[in-house]
XYZ file of C-alpha atoms in Angstrom:
669
model
C -4.980 43.642 31.676
C -8.387 42.738 33.067
C -10.826 40.261 31.542
C -12.861 42.866 29.747
C -9.722 44.221 28.135
C -8.843 40.688 27.108
C -12.236 40.216 25.444
C -11.940 43.386 23.405
C -8.356 42.536 22.515
C -9.620 39.316 21.026
C -12.391 41.182 19.250
C -10.048 43.754 17.767
C -7.663 41.092 16.614
C -10.392 39.220 14.782
C -11.878 42.329 13.183
C -8.738 44.241 12.262
C -6.249 41.486 11.541
C -5.058 37.999 12.332
C -3.955 36.993 15.812
C -1.812 34.362 17.470
C -2.658 31.797 20.166
C -1.111 33.983 22.835
C -4.611 35.316 23.365
C -6.265 31.979 24.073
C -8.364 32.362 27.224
C -6.242 29.941 29.211
C -2.829 31.208 28.043
C -3.014 35.009 27.984
C -0.164 37.108 29.307
C -2.196 39.730 31.115
C -1.031 43.301 30.763
C -2.110 46.613 32.132
C -3.025 49.071 29.399
C -0.661 52.042 29.792
C -1.656 55.665 29.624
C -0.492 56.796 26.160
C -1.152 60.109 24.438
C 0.293 59.594 20.961
C -1.902 57.859 18.377
C 1.157 56.254 16.840
C 2.183 54.988 20.282
C -1.282 53.486 20.841
C -1.230 51.663 17.527
C 2.369 50.567 18.067
C 1.468 49.227 21.509
C -1.213 47.062 19.900
C 1.290 45.847 17.314
C 4.094 45.264 19.844
C 1.761 43.157 21.962
C 0.637 41.188 18.893
C -2.920 42.337 19.413
C -3.032 43.533 15.814
C -0.743 41.878 13.291
C -2.497 43.071 10.146
C -4.226 41.473 7.204
C -2.366 38.519 5.726
C -1.048 39.170 2.192
C 1.352 36.198 1.919
C 3.022 33.572 4.084
C 5.452 36.091 5.623
C 4.158 37.686 8.826
C 6.402 40.704 8.326
C 4.500 41.520 5.142
C 1.114 41.748 6.890
C -0.761 44.924 6.011
C -2.347 47.006 8.793
C -4.420 48.746 6.070
C -4.615 51.848 8.253
C -6.361 53.947 5.616
C -9.170 51.488 4.847
C -12.665 51.250 6.362
C -14.430 48.765 8.693
C -17.653 46.937 7.763
C -20.706 46.087 9.931
C -19.953 42.363 9.805
C -16.386 42.984 11.049
C -17.618 45.124 13.910
C -20.206 42.471 14.806
C -17.393 39.973 15.189
C -15.649 42.493 17.443
C -18.741 42.861 19.634
C -19.243 39.116 19.966
C -15.645 38.647 21.099
C -16.051 41.574 23.473
C -18.904 39.867 25.348
C -17.028 36.562 25.390
C -19.268 34.642 22.976
C -16.965 33.761 20.096
C -17.192 30.062 20.935
C -20.977 30.271 20.812
C -20.795 31.997 17.430
C -18.794 29.098 16.019
C -21.364 26.574 17.226
C -24.285 28.563 15.762
C -22.685 29.107 12.371
C -24.993 28.128 9.516
C -28.040 27.199 11.618
C -30.370 30.046 10.632
C -30.766 33.090 8.404
C -30.959 35.855 11.026
C -31.568 38.429 8.270
C -32.640 38.172 4.667
C -29.205 39.298 3.453
C -27.175 37.037 5.806
C -26.967 33.600 4.204
C -26.226 30.473 6.230
C -22.818 30.146 4.587
C -21.862 33.821 5.026
C -18.593 34.012 6.991
C -20.096 36.158 9.783
C -23.364 34.197 10.068
C -22.577 32.849 13.547
C -21.465 36.219 14.890
C -24.538 37.996 13.543
C -26.771 35.231 14.959
C -25.234 35.682 18.408
C -25.484 39.449 18.149
C -29.155 39.149 17.256
C -30.010 36.899 20.215
C -27.680 38.128 22.983
C -27.307 41.117 25.273
C -24.273 42.882 26.733
C -23.373 42.751 30.435
C -25.558 45.766 31.135
C -28.539 43.909 29.659
C -28.779 46.022 26.520
C -29.117 44.690 23.017
C -26.007 45.581 21.071
C -26.999 44.548 17.547
C -30.031 45.455 15.480
C -30.933 45.125 11.848
C -32.888 47.511 9.673
C -36.703 47.784 9.580
C -36.840 46.020 6.215
C -35.384 42.821 7.751
C -31.872 43.300 6.404
C -28.559 43.672 8.210
C -26.401 45.145 5.431
C -23.259 43.345 6.686
C -20.941 44.904 4.100
C -21.918 48.505 4.868
C -19.138 50.571 6.400
C -19.415 51.637 10.043
C -19.496 55.330 10.897
C -17.808 57.052 13.819
C -21.174 57.558 15.505
C -22.058 53.870 15.139
C -18.702 52.709 16.489
C -18.963 55.223 19.327
C -22.342 53.783 20.319
C -21.047 50.210 20.167
C -18.045 50.984 22.358
C -20.106 52.934 24.878
C -22.561 50.034 25.196
C -19.643 47.651 25.751
C -17.550 49.793 28.073
C -20.256 51.382 30.236
C -21.581 48.624 32.504
C -23.910 51.120 34.211
C -25.666 52.234 31.038
C -29.446 51.794 31.437
C -32.184 51.204 28.889
C -33.629 54.631 29.634
C -30.279 56.308 28.956
C -29.841 54.212 25.810
C -33.233 55.302 24.474
C -32.578 58.931 25.364
C -29.254 58.881 23.505
C -30.956 57.305 20.484
C -33.553 60.067 20.512
C -30.731 62.579 20.162
C -28.815 60.652 17.490
C -25.906 60.874 16.894
C -24.947 63.782 19.159
C -25.685 62.113 22.504
C -23.611 59.017 21.733
C -20.684 61.053 20.468
C -20.796 63.244 23.577
C -20.920 60.189 25.863
C -18.026 58.520 24.028
C -16.043 61.742 24.285
C -16.710 61.922 28.043
C -15.378 58.347 28.378
C -12.214 59.243 26.426
C -13.023 57.033 23.430
C -12.421 59.911 20.973
C -9.156 60.997 22.600
C -6.650 61.722 19.796
C -9.316 61.647 17.051
C -9.737 64.993 15.275
C -11.345 66.457 12.176
C -13.921 63.701 11.645
C -17.652 63.884 11.133
C -19.919 61.615 13.166
C -21.470 60.244 9.968
C -18.136 59.611 8.220
C -16.909 56.018 7.716
C -14.352 54.917 10.306
C -10.769 54.686 9.063
C -8.898 51.715 10.512
C -6.102 53.815 12.042
C -8.706 55.842 13.947
C -10.540 52.605 14.772
C -7.349 51.276 16.360
C -7.076 54.402 18.475
C -10.744 54.339 19.536
C -10.386 50.679 20.483
C -7.270 51.370 22.530
C -9.112 54.166 24.326
C -12.027 51.808 25.037
C -9.581 49.248 26.444
C -8.237 51.860 28.806
C -11.765 52.643 30.029
C -12.793 49.003 30.444
C -13.995 47.137 33.524
C -14.202 43.350 34.053
C -15.755 41.029 31.503
C -15.165 37.336 30.792
C -14.373 35.182 27.823
C -16.969 32.469 28.397
C -16.594 28.941 26.965
C -19.643 27.094 25.654
C -20.533 23.604 26.864
C -22.593 21.485 24.511
C -24.628 18.299 24.898
C -27.308 16.449 22.975
C -30.273 14.565 24.383
C -34.019 13.996 24.245
C -36.297 16.517 25.968
C -38.010 14.291 28.526
C -40.179 16.701 30.475
C -42.206 19.818 29.819
C -40.215 22.883 30.855
C -41.379 24.771 33.936
C -39.901 28.010 32.636
C -36.660 27.686 34.579
C -35.423 24.178 33.768
C -34.791 22.105 30.653
C -34.708 18.343 31.281
C -32.965 15.928 28.929
C -33.163 12.139 29.084
C -34.196 9.859 31.951
C -32.572 7.561 34.506
C -28.773 7.535 34.578
C -28.651 9.853 31.540
C -30.931 12.517 33.035
C -29.551 16.067 32.906
C -31.126 19.355 33.927
C -30.202 22.829 32.655
C -31.207 26.367 33.565
C -33.182 28.367 31.008
C -34.253 32.002 31.172
C -36.061 34.655 29.167
C -33.075 35.009 26.829
C -32.801 31.309 25.920
C -33.311 30.889 22.162
C -35.012 27.969 20.418
C -33.965 27.068 16.863
C -36.598 24.657 15.575
C -37.963 23.010 12.481
C -40.552 25.664 11.672
C -38.539 28.705 12.772
C -37.149 30.870 9.998
C -35.324 33.320 12.246
C -33.003 33.003 15.242
C -34.919 35.463 17.425
C -37.529 33.002 18.733
C -37.383 32.757 22.522
C -37.691 29.300 24.079
C -40.271 30.356 26.650
C -42.486 31.902 23.949
C -42.883 28.517 22.237
C -44.895 26.843 24.998
C -48.269 27.328 23.333
C -46.989 26.290 19.894
C -46.086 22.643 20.461
C -47.678 19.676 22.185
C -46.097 19.236 25.591
C -43.422 21.759 24.727
C -41.304 19.666 22.316
C -41.103 16.679 24.669
C -39.466 13.897 22.647
C -37.367 16.189 20.468
C -33.658 15.416 20.108
C -31.798 18.674 20.691
C -28.373 20.259 20.928
C -28.102 22.359 24.078
C -25.545 25.166 24.229
C -24.742 26.317 27.766
C -22.754 29.417 28.651
C -22.125 30.582 32.197
C -24.462 27.847 33.553
C -27.463 29.046 31.505
C -28.774 27.630 28.220
C -28.283 30.166 25.446
C -29.634 28.113 22.533
C -31.692 24.938 22.085
C -31.226 23.570 18.569
C -33.805 21.007 17.479
C -32.401 17.994 15.600
C -35.430 15.706 15.364
C -38.911 14.957 16.694
C -40.565 11.646 17.643
C -42.293 11.567 14.264
C -38.991 11.804 12.397
C -35.994 13.891 11.510
C -36.431 17.640 11.384
C -36.635 18.771 7.766
C -33.895 21.361 8.138
C -30.413 22.115 6.909
C -27.847 19.576 8.171
C -25.956 22.525 9.696
C -27.991 21.856 12.837
C -25.858 18.713 13.220
C -22.525 20.525 12.876
C -19.991 18.988 15.237
C -22.030 15.786 15.497
C -21.498 14.621 11.929
C -18.899 15.647 9.358
C -19.461 18.019 6.437
C -20.177 15.084 4.120
C -22.566 13.437 6.583
C -26.322 13.420 6.401
C -29.500 12.664 8.337
C -32.285 10.403 7.117
C -35.416 8.670 8.319
C -35.019 4.993 9.167
C -36.759 2.249 7.200
C -35.437 -0.854 8.979
C -32.625 -2.279 11.118
C -30.662 -5.499 10.628
C -29.751 -6.653 14.139
C -27.578 -9.590 13.073
C -25.396 -7.542 10.702
C -25.613 -4.376 12.816
C -26.712 -2.116 9.995
C -29.458 0.458 9.816
C -31.301 1.147 6.579
C -32.540 4.555 5.532
C -33.981 6.279 2.518
C -30.467 7.407 1.550
C -28.874 3.979 1.930
C -27.475 1.702 4.649
C -25.102 2.634 7.460
C -23.008 0.470 9.756
C -23.559 0.579 13.500
C -20.204 0.925 15.306
C -18.929 0.965 18.881
C -19.027 4.776 18.683
C -22.694 5.012 17.619
C -24.926 6.779 20.152
C -28.492 5.532 20.662
C -31.605 7.407 21.796
C -35.259 6.470 22.221
C -37.996 9.045 21.705
C -41.294 7.204 22.154
C -43.598 9.867 23.529
C -46.541 7.524 24.105
C -44.497 5.040 26.132
C -42.637 7.771 28.064
C -39.311 6.397 26.818
C -37.334 9.595 26.221
C -33.632 9.122 26.812
C -30.198 8.114 25.637
C -29.393 4.434 26.108
C -26.043 2.894 26.929
C -25.131 0.885 23.829
C -26.292 -1.353 20.977
C -27.392 -4.194 23.281
C -29.424 -1.867 25.478
C -31.042 -0.351 22.403
C -31.887 -3.777 20.990
C -33.544 -4.758 24.270
C -35.918 -1.854 23.729
C -36.804 -2.474 20.087
C -36.189 -6.184 19.389
C -39.897 -7.054 19.160
C -40.388 -4.387 16.502
C -37.503 -5.395 14.225
C -36.765 -5.162 11.402
C -39.138 -2.315 10.553
C -38.592 -0.052 13.534
C -39.326 3.654 13.092
C -36.834 6.446 13.732
C -33.995 8.350 12.085
C -30.217 8.366 12.058
C -27.236 10.574 11.217
C -24.147 9.207 9.520
C -20.696 10.027 8.152
C -19.214 8.778 4.861
C -15.679 7.361 4.810
C -13.641 9.238 2.157
C -12.203 6.346 0.143
C -14.622 3.439 0.422
C -17.795 5.503 0.644
C -18.950 3.326 3.563
C -21.531 5.045 5.791
C -21.098 4.880 9.587
C -23.992 5.802 11.854
C -23.110 8.426 14.483
C -26.536 8.847 16.102
C -29.595 6.561 15.946
C -32.983 7.628 17.334
C -35.821 5.118 17.721
C -39.299 6.667 17.679
C -40.951 3.530 19.078
C -39.969 0.893 21.620
C -41.284 -2.423 22.958
C -44.294 -1.811 25.150
C -43.189 -4.535 27.563
C -39.926 -2.752 28.283
C -41.541 0.547 29.145
C -44.525 -0.721 31.142
C -42.630 -0.948 34.424
C -41.020 2.046 36.090
C -38.598 1.338 38.951
C -39.089 3.758 41.875
C -38.402 4.034 45.594
C -41.160 5.297 47.843
C -40.437 8.681 49.385
C -43.495 8.756 51.668
C -46.543 6.514 52.219
C -49.900 7.279 50.644
C -51.794 9.462 53.119
C -55.490 9.263 53.889
C -57.350 11.536 51.513
C -54.619 11.518 48.901
C -54.267 9.525 45.699
C -50.586 10.394 45.349
C -47.636 8.076 45.882
C -44.461 10.213 46.230
C -41.510 8.299 44.806
C -38.066 8.762 43.248
C -36.274 7.224 40.290
C -32.796 5.706 40.726
C -29.818 7.897 39.920
C -26.242 8.929 40.588
C -27.464 11.522 43.101
C -30.828 11.923 44.788
C -33.496 12.463 42.136
C -36.583 14.650 42.246
C -39.682 13.403 44.046
C -42.542 12.626 41.634
C -46.161 12.289 42.754
C -47.683 9.247 41.039
C -51.484 9.394 40.785
C -53.093 6.118 41.973
C -56.744 7.026 41.373
C -56.991 4.867 38.217
C -55.580 1.727 39.858
C -58.356 -0.862 40.109
C -56.459 -3.603 41.947
C -56.125 -1.653 45.188
C -57.880 1.116 47.097
C -55.292 3.948 47.036
C -55.769 4.914 50.685
C -55.011 1.332 51.730
C -51.898 0.834 49.621
C -49.591 0.201 52.541
C -46.175 0.772 51.077
C -43.742 2.701 53.234
C -40.782 4.976 52.757
C -37.744 3.188 51.223
C -39.822 0.372 49.684
C -38.671 -0.264 46.094
C -41.255 -1.317 43.501
C -42.156 -1.284 39.825
C -45.253 0.579 38.753
C -46.984 1.095 35.421
C -47.499 4.809 34.710
C -48.138 6.986 31.678
C -46.282 10.153 30.697
C -48.504 12.200 33.053
C -47.506 9.958 36.004
C -50.981 8.396 36.197
C -50.562 4.842 37.501
C -52.577 1.940 36.071
C -50.972 -0.927 37.977
C -48.950 -1.467 41.151
C -47.514 -4.640 42.733
C -49.005 -6.316 45.777
C -47.171 -5.957 49.078
C -45.546 -9.375 48.695
C -44.371 -8.478 45.180
C -42.252 -5.467 46.102
C -38.754 -5.457 44.654
C -37.402 -4.481 48.080
C -39.558 -4.424 51.218
C -37.790 -2.033 53.561
C -39.349 -3.374 56.771
C -38.806 -7.050 55.933
C -35.792 -7.582 53.663
C -32.225 -7.964 54.934
C -30.004 -4.956 55.550
C -26.240 -5.257 55.058
C -23.392 -2.941 55.945
C -20.760 -1.793 53.454
C -17.333 -2.427 54.975
C -15.177 -1.912 51.890
C -15.458 -0.391 48.422
C -13.128 -0.828 45.467
C -12.718 1.083 42.223
C -11.987 0.104 38.646
C -8.671 0.509 36.877
C -7.589 4.073 36.170
C -7.963 3.779 32.394
C -11.606 2.803 32.723
C -12.708 5.243 35.403
C -15.727 7.458 34.719
C -15.412 11.128 35.614
C -17.659 11.013 38.680
C -16.055 9.420 41.793
C -19.294 7.677 42.797
C -19.441 5.990 39.395
C -15.893 4.686 39.772
C -16.907 2.195 42.499
C -17.257 -1.225 40.887
C -17.226 -3.518 43.936
C -18.432 -3.423 47.520
C -17.825 -5.825 50.416
C -20.858 -6.399 52.654
C -21.233 -7.895 56.109
C -24.394 -9.550 57.478
C -25.784 -9.929 60.986
C -23.631 -13.015 61.650
C -20.450 -11.213 60.660
C -20.150 -13.091 57.364
C -18.845 -11.187 54.367
C -19.652 -11.169 50.635
C -18.186 -9.321 47.693
C -20.657 -7.782 45.225
C -19.734 -6.384 41.799
C -21.448 -3.179 40.669
C -21.899 -3.406 36.874
C -22.284 -0.324 34.706
C -26.049 -0.641 34.325
C -27.169 -1.431 37.863
C -29.796 0.813 39.497
C -29.055 2.634 42.745
C -30.951 4.777 45.240
C -28.509 6.539 45.106
C -25.028 5.847 43.735
C -23.210 8.576 45.655
C -24.447 7.087 48.948
C -22.552 3.818 48.485
C -19.694 4.351 50.924
C -17.900 2.485 53.684
C -20.250 2.461 56.673
C -23.437 2.752 54.601
C -26.329 0.324 55.073
C -27.930 -1.164 51.977
C -30.709 -3.416 50.764
C -30.260 -4.985 47.366
C -31.212 -7.537 44.757
C -28.423 -9.570 43.179
C -27.684 -12.056 40.431
C -25.365 -14.983 41.119
C -22.884 -15.950 38.386
C -20.180 -18.592 38.139
C -17.554 -15.976 38.978
C -19.339 -14.007 41.688
C -22.332 -11.864 42.544
C -23.639 -8.909 40.509
C -25.797 -6.179 41.999
C -29.042 -5.452 40.160
C -30.678 -2.865 42.436
C -29.044 -1.198 45.460
C -30.979 0.939 47.938
C -28.999 2.921 50.516
C -31.144 3.145 53.674
C -30.862 5.093 56.955
C -30.392 2.014 59.163
C -28.083 1.802 62.168
C -27.519 -1.964 62.258
C -27.566 -4.971 59.964
C -30.526 -7.357 59.723
C -30.459 -10.986 58.567
C -27.817 -13.245 57.032
C -26.859 -13.541 53.372
C -29.466 -15.337 51.276
C -28.827 -18.221 48.903
C -28.351 -15.726 46.023
C -24.954 -14.894 47.520
C -22.774 -17.793 46.355
C -19.462 -16.341 47.554
C -20.067 -15.827 51.275
C -16.965 -15.726 53.473
C -18.219 -17.229 56.733
C -16.750 -15.921 59.945
C -15.104 -18.391 62.325
C -14.412 -17.959 65.998
C -11.554 -15.668 66.882
C -8.245 -17.477 66.482
C -4.890 -16.892 68.130
C -1.924 -17.056 65.773
C 1.769 -16.332 65.486
C 3.025 -14.266 62.546
C 6.604 -14.910 61.427
C 6.868 -12.289 58.704
C 6.076 -14.577 55.777
C 4.003 -12.679 53.209
C 3.699 -11.767 49.541
C 2.468 -8.394 48.284
C -0.220 -8.984 45.685
C -0.690 -7.222 42.338
C -3.212 -4.448 41.853
C -5.706 -6.881 40.281
C -5.880 -8.994 43.455
C -8.790 -8.507 45.876
C -6.397 -8.222 48.852
C -3.110 -6.434 49.410
C -1.224 -9.383 50.904
C -1.099 -13.168 51.008
C 0.471 -14.213 54.326
C 1.219 -17.291 56.399
C 0.084 -17.579 60.004
C 0.575 -20.325 62.625
C -2.647 -21.000 64.527
C -2.249 -21.602 68.305
C -4.467 -24.320 69.828
C -6.223 -24.285 73.218
C -3.082 -25.586 74.924
C -1.034 -22.707 73.569
C 0.833 -24.838 71.018
C 1.394 -23.336 67.593
C 0.736 -25.478 64.543
C 3.843 -26.640 62.732
C 2.033 -26.137 59.387
C 1.166 -22.571 58.419
C -2.279 -21.450 57.251
C -2.215 -19.289 54.130
C -4.556 -16.276 54.335
C -5.446 -13.191 52.329
C -5.493 -9.891 54.211
C -5.419 -6.100 53.956
C -3.790 -5.754 57.395
C -0.448 -3.926 57.018
C 0.335 -3.788 60.751
C 1.391 -7.374 61.497
C 4.942 -7.620 62.917
C 7.136 -10.702 62.685
C 7.462 -12.692 65.947
C 4.271 -11.337 67.520
C 1.186 -13.261 68.621
C -2.255 -11.919 67.653
C -5.983 -12.610 67.945
C -8.158 -12.102 64.894
C -11.119 -13.386 62.907
C -10.907 -15.666 59.911
C -13.508 -15.652 57.138
C -13.766 -18.952 55.312
C -15.498 -19.188 51.932
C -17.470 -22.374 51.334
C -15.690 -23.033 48.029
C -13.084 -25.740 47.413
C -9.571 -24.307 47.355
C -10.659 -20.838 48.557
C -8.060 -19.028 50.677
C -9.373 -17.850 54.081
C -9.425 -14.129 54.764
C -7.871 -12.613 57.876
C -9.805 -9.616 59.191
C -8.217 -6.216 58.591
C -7.731 -5.701 62.334
C -5.996 -8.091 64.733
C -5.346 -7.617 68.459
C -1.765 -7.905 69.702
C -1.449 -10.620 72.408
C 2.310 -10.508 72.938
């Protein structure tokens, strides 16, 4: 049974009776559709394979009614078509968002299916669902044989063109009936008129015949995310958020926008460009992605406040008893947000977004503390909106999503970037990149309004890291002087990464590059230092932090070690300079020592920085081994008892610190 057969099986099940989980996309027992000539055999095959199990009349499956003599309605067939093109998941997510037709209410059971059918096309690119000229859909009208024939031809004939479709329509219903007959869809169906209502027994047979004629089609899952639109769309890309939360999605001519002022679901995203300032930049949206392309963009809120729309837009984000309201104030100490519908508690699960269009702060932020850093100067009366759930017994409200429409100016003035190329003579542009998990897009920052420097003479070079002040159009108003760069590529030290370590399994993010939480660096003197990589450090770029990479960085020294603030991976070939005073945990290299290993070691736990703690006996210049062993930490698994080796020791300038034996030692004898 190929994928297209599977899709129509699912469709038939949902339209003509209940079905079991055997037809879930990841657990289907694929079957080839046999060549059968008897109508009874075709229907029985569907029943035997649990494709059709009938309409439920009580709790006993054996009492299900196939209702073979009853008719099929337009809404039922729409559900069939949506399953047939693999978009049932999308239909569930769109349920209740819009009124696609005047007679299809938001709470009508087939609302999501009819919405998908109105805004989607089949694999051959043809629209498969249309309403009537008066703006109605008539979902409860029965389907005729001619209508079902057309639907099945559109689904089963991947080579059907628009020209053929229009020609068949011009000769309605004869041309469609003839085409369906040629494809074998009417095989076994006799004594019916094209305009008669379809009887379910004949519908079963026609469906079976369509299955037999089918080619490949997929059941396509829908991925969903929410975020703030942070950049005007170029017609091919939708950009959400900034910095570490930045995500980009493909859009096309079929992408649909469901917004505050849209009454129907048929508005195309690309047609909205002239209707909104900067193309809805700053709006919080749900993005539904199917087969790597955005199918629907559902607007949840704008910088000025929550979208005045049905809460169905927030389905899946908040519960049925939840609500969305504009924010009046926020109590930082008690971690509560106040709205016009009451107060809500901020929890560890609350998600935070900023949507300040004027300050170009358009992104999700990590947590409560990060959000407070952005709005603390504005408290308590910060503007925005929030969505919340209500606990069933106590009635306590818990905020699920909080969006701030304004942020502290001081926190958005400076933009951290790394220079991609120097400013060229005759150009006002500074090409630079933002930090990120992977290499980010190059942005041209316009320096013509900077009064502190002459743009042509701004002598920054590639790989310099700096903070600039720029508006949402990337026009720069202030830049640092050369001596104020965050990282000066040609001057600052360059270290080599000799080891990386990852967090515990339970805490690992999904991306391997994000799992690295510590790196060991070596300087030009051979000294080593361990640097922690906290969750919110900035990197150019995270996936480049590997053993053998060369980096420049800024750090913060703490009582328990060194934290990275900014890391820049650079294309160097050798280290430059020794660790600065900010590194308070330097393991200084000693001269190479000769030592005897007698097999005395302890294997350390997973939390330890090194695999082993061992004892070695250092040999002096006269060849005499010390009677007292030296305890060392090491990752060297190749030491053999009774052998003599040469190796380097790294000694940390901290009282009680255990020296570190280099990972490689040379066998002497």
